[in-house]
Coordinates of C-alpha atoms in Angstrom, one line a residue:
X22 CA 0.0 0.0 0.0
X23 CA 1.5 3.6 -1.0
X24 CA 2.5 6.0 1.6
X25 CA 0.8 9.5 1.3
X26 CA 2.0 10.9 4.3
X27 CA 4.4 13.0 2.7
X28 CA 1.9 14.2 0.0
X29 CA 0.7 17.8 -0.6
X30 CA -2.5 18.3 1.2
X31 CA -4.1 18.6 -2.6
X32 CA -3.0 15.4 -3.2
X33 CA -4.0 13.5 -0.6
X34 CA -7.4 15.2 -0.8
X35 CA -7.5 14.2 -4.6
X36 CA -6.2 10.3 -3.5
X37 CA -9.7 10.6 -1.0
X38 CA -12.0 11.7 -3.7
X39 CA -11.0 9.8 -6.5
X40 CA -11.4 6.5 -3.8
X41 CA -14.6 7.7 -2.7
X42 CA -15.8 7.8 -5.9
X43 CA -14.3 4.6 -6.5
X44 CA -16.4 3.0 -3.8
X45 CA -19.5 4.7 -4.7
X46 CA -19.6 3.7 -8.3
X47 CA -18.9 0.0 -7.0
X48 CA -21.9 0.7 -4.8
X49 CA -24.1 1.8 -7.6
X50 CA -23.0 -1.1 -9.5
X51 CA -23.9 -3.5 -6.1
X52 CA -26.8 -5.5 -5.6
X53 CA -28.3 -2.8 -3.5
X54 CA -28.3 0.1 -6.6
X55 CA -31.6 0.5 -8.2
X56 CA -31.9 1.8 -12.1
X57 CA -33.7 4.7 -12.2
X58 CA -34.6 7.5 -14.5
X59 CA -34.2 11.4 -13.3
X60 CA -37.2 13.7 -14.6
X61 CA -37.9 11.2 -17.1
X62 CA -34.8 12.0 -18.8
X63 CA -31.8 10.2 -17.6
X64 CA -30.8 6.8 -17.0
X65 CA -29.1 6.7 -13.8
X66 CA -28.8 4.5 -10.5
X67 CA -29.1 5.4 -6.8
X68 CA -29.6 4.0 -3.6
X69 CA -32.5 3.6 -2.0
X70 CA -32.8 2.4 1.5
X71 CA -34.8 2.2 4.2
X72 CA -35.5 4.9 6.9
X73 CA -35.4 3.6 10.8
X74 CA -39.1 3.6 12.2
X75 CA -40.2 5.2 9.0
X76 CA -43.5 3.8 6.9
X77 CA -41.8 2.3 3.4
X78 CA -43.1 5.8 1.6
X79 CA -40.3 7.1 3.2
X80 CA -36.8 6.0 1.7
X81 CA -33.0 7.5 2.1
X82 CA -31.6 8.4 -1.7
X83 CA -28.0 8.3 -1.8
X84 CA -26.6 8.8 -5.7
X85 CA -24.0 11.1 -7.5
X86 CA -23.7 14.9 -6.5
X87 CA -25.4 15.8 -9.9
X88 CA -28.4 13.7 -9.4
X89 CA -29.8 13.9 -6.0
X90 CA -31.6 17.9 -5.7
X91 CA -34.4 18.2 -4.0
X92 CA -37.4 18.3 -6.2
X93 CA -36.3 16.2 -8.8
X94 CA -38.6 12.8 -9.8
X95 CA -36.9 9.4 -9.6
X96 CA -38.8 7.0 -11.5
X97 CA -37.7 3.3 -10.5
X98 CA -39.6 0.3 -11.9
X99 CA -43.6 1.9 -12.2
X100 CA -42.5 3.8 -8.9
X101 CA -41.9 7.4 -9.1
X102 CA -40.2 9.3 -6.0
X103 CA -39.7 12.7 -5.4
X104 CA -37.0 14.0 -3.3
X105 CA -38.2 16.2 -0.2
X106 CA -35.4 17.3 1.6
X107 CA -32.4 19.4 1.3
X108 CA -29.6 17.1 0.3
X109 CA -26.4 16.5 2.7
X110 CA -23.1 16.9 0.8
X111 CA -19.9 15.1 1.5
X112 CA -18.2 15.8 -1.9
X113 CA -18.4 11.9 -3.1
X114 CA -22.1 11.5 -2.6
X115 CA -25.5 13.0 -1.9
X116 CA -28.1 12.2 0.3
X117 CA -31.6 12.8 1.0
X118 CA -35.2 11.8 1.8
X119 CA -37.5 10.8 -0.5
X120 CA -41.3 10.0 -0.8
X121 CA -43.2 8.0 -2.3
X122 CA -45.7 9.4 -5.1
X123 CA -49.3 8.6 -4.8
X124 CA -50.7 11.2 -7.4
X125 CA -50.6 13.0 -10.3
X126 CA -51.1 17.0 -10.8
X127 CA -52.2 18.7 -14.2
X128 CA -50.0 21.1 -14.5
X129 CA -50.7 23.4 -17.2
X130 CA -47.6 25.4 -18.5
X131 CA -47.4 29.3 -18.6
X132 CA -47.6 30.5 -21.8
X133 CA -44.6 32.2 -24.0
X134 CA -44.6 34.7 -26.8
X135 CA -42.4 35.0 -30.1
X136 CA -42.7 36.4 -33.3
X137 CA -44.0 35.0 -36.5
X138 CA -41.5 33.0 -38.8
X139 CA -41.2 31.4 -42.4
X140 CA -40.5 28.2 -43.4
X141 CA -36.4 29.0 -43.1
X142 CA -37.1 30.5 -39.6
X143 CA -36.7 34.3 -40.8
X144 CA -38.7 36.8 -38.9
X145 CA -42.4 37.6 -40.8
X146 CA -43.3 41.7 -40.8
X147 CA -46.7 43.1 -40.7
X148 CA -47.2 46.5 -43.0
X149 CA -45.4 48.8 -40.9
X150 CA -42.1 46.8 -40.8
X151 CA -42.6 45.5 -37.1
X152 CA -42.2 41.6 -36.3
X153 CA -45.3 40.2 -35.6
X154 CA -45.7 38.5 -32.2
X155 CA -47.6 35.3 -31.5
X156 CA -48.5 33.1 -28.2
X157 CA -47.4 29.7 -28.2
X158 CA -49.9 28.1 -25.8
X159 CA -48.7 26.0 -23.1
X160 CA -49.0 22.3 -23.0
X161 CA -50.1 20.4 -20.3
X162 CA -48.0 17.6 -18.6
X163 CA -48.9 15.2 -15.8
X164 CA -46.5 15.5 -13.1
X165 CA -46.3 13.1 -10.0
X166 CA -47.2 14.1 -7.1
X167 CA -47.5 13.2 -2.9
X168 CA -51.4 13.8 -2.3
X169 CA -52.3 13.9 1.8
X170 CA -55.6 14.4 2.5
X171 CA -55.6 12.8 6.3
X172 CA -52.3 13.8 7.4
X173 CA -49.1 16.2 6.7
X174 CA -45.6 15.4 6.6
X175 CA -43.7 18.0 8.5
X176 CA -39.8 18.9 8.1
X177 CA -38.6 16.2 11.0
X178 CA -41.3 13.0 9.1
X179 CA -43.7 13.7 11.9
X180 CA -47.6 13.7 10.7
X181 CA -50.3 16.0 11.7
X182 CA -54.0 15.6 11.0
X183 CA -55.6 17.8 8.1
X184 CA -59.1 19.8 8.5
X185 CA -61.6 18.0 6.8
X186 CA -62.0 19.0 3.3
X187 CA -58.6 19.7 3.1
X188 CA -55.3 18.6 1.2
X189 CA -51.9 18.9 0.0
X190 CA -50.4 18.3 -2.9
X191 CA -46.4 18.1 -2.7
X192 CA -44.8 18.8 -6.2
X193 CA -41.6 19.7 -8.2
X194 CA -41.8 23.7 -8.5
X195 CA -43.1 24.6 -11.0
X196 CA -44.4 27.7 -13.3
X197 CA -47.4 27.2 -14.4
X198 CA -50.8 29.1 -15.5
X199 CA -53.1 26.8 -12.7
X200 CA -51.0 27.0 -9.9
X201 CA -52.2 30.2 -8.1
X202 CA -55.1 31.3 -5.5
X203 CA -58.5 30.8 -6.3
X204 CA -57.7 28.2 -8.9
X205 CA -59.5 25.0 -9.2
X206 CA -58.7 21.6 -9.8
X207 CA -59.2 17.6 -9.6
X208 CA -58.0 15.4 -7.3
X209 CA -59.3 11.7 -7.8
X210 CA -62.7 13.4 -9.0
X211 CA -63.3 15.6 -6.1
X212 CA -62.9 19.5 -7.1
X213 CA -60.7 21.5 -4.7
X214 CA -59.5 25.3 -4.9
X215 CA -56.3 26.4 -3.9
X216 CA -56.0 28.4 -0.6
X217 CA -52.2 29.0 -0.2
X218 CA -49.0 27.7 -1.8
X219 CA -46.1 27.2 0.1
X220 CA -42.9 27.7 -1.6
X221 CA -40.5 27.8 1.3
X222 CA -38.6 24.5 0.2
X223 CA -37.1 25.7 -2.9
X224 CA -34.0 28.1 -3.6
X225 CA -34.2 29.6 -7.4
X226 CA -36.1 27.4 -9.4
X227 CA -35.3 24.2 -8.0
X228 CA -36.7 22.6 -5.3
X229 CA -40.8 21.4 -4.5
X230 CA -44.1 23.3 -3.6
X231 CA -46.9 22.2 -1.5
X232 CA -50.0 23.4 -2.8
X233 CA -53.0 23.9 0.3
X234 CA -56.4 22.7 -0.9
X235 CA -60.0 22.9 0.1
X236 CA -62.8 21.0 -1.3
X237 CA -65.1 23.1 -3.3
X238 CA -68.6 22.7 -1.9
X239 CA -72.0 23.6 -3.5
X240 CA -74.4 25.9 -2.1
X241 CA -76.5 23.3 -1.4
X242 CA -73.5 21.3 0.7
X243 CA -72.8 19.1 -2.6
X244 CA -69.4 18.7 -3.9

């Protein structure tokens, strides 16, 4: 075995990280690893084990630096999970916690202007020599969700119970032209309008939202 003793400091931290990254890839590679798919885009593999007096919905994701942010969508198997926590760094790997989804939210995406073009992609000009602008409507995309109706998950996995009528709907955040107050929506056929959105766990654009829901009832105490 090679004596580093008498190594710079730079190179004995570069001997630490290139083994670290040497046992994590051999762990990724292990009977442990899981294939997965990030954002239903990349192929990737992480870890996914089991959190101490935690129901299985609850898992510890441990994978490359690049992969594990919170917010993003692993999809194992027919499984997706989204990471909910604020990933701890050592350099080598990531870690975080991670929930299983229940649900799906249509999430129907802001709209963006440009101007007209030909078939070569040249700008078009009306009469007075300006480009003419057009909307491109936004599509909309089914994005897995966690759905609570009973109970919340707070920051340290504890749950507390929900008013009745009431839910929330834990996503990746998102821009989009139906999340905001006073919109409606449809959660396993029961119509609910949004009360509050809480965007405390993201930093930029990356990170999830919890939308706060309240069953729409009828004048007549339908809903």
């Amino acid at each position: 075995m090679r004596d580093y003793k008498n190594y710079h400091e730079t190179d004995l931290n570069r001997k630490i990280l290139y083994d670290g990254n040497l046992i994590l890839e051999r762990a990724l590679d292990g009977f442990e690893a899981y294939d997965a798919i990030l954002n239903d885009e990349k192929k990737t593999k992480i870890l996914l084990l089991n959190k101490f007096n935690m129901s299985k919905e609850f898992k510890t994701i441990i994978g490359r630096p690049e992969d594990i942010k919170r917010g993003n969508l692993f999809k194992i198997d027919n499984d997706y999970w989204l990471v909910v926590t604020y990933p701890e760094n050592n350099k080598i790997y990531k870690k975080a916690d991670a929930q299983l989804c229940n649900g799906t939210f249509t999430v129907k995406m802001e709209s963006t202007f440009d101007f007209l073009r030909d078939e070569n992609g040249e700008l078009k000009y009306d009469r007075f020599g300006n480009p003419i602008p057009i909307e491109i409507k936004g599509e909309e995309k089914e994005i897995p969700c966690v759905y609570e109706n009973k109970y919340m998950t707070t920051n340290d996995n504890q749950q507390l119970p929900l008013p009745d009528g009431r839910i929330h709907v834990t996503l990746p955040y998102v821009k989009a032209d139906n999340i905001n107050i006073n919109k409606e929506f449809y959660m396993e056929g029961i119509k609910y309008k949004i009360s509050d959105i809480d965007y405390s766990k993201k930093i930029g654009n990356v990170g999830i939202m919890t939308i706060i829901a309240d069953r729409v009832v009828k004048e007549n105490g339908d809903v």
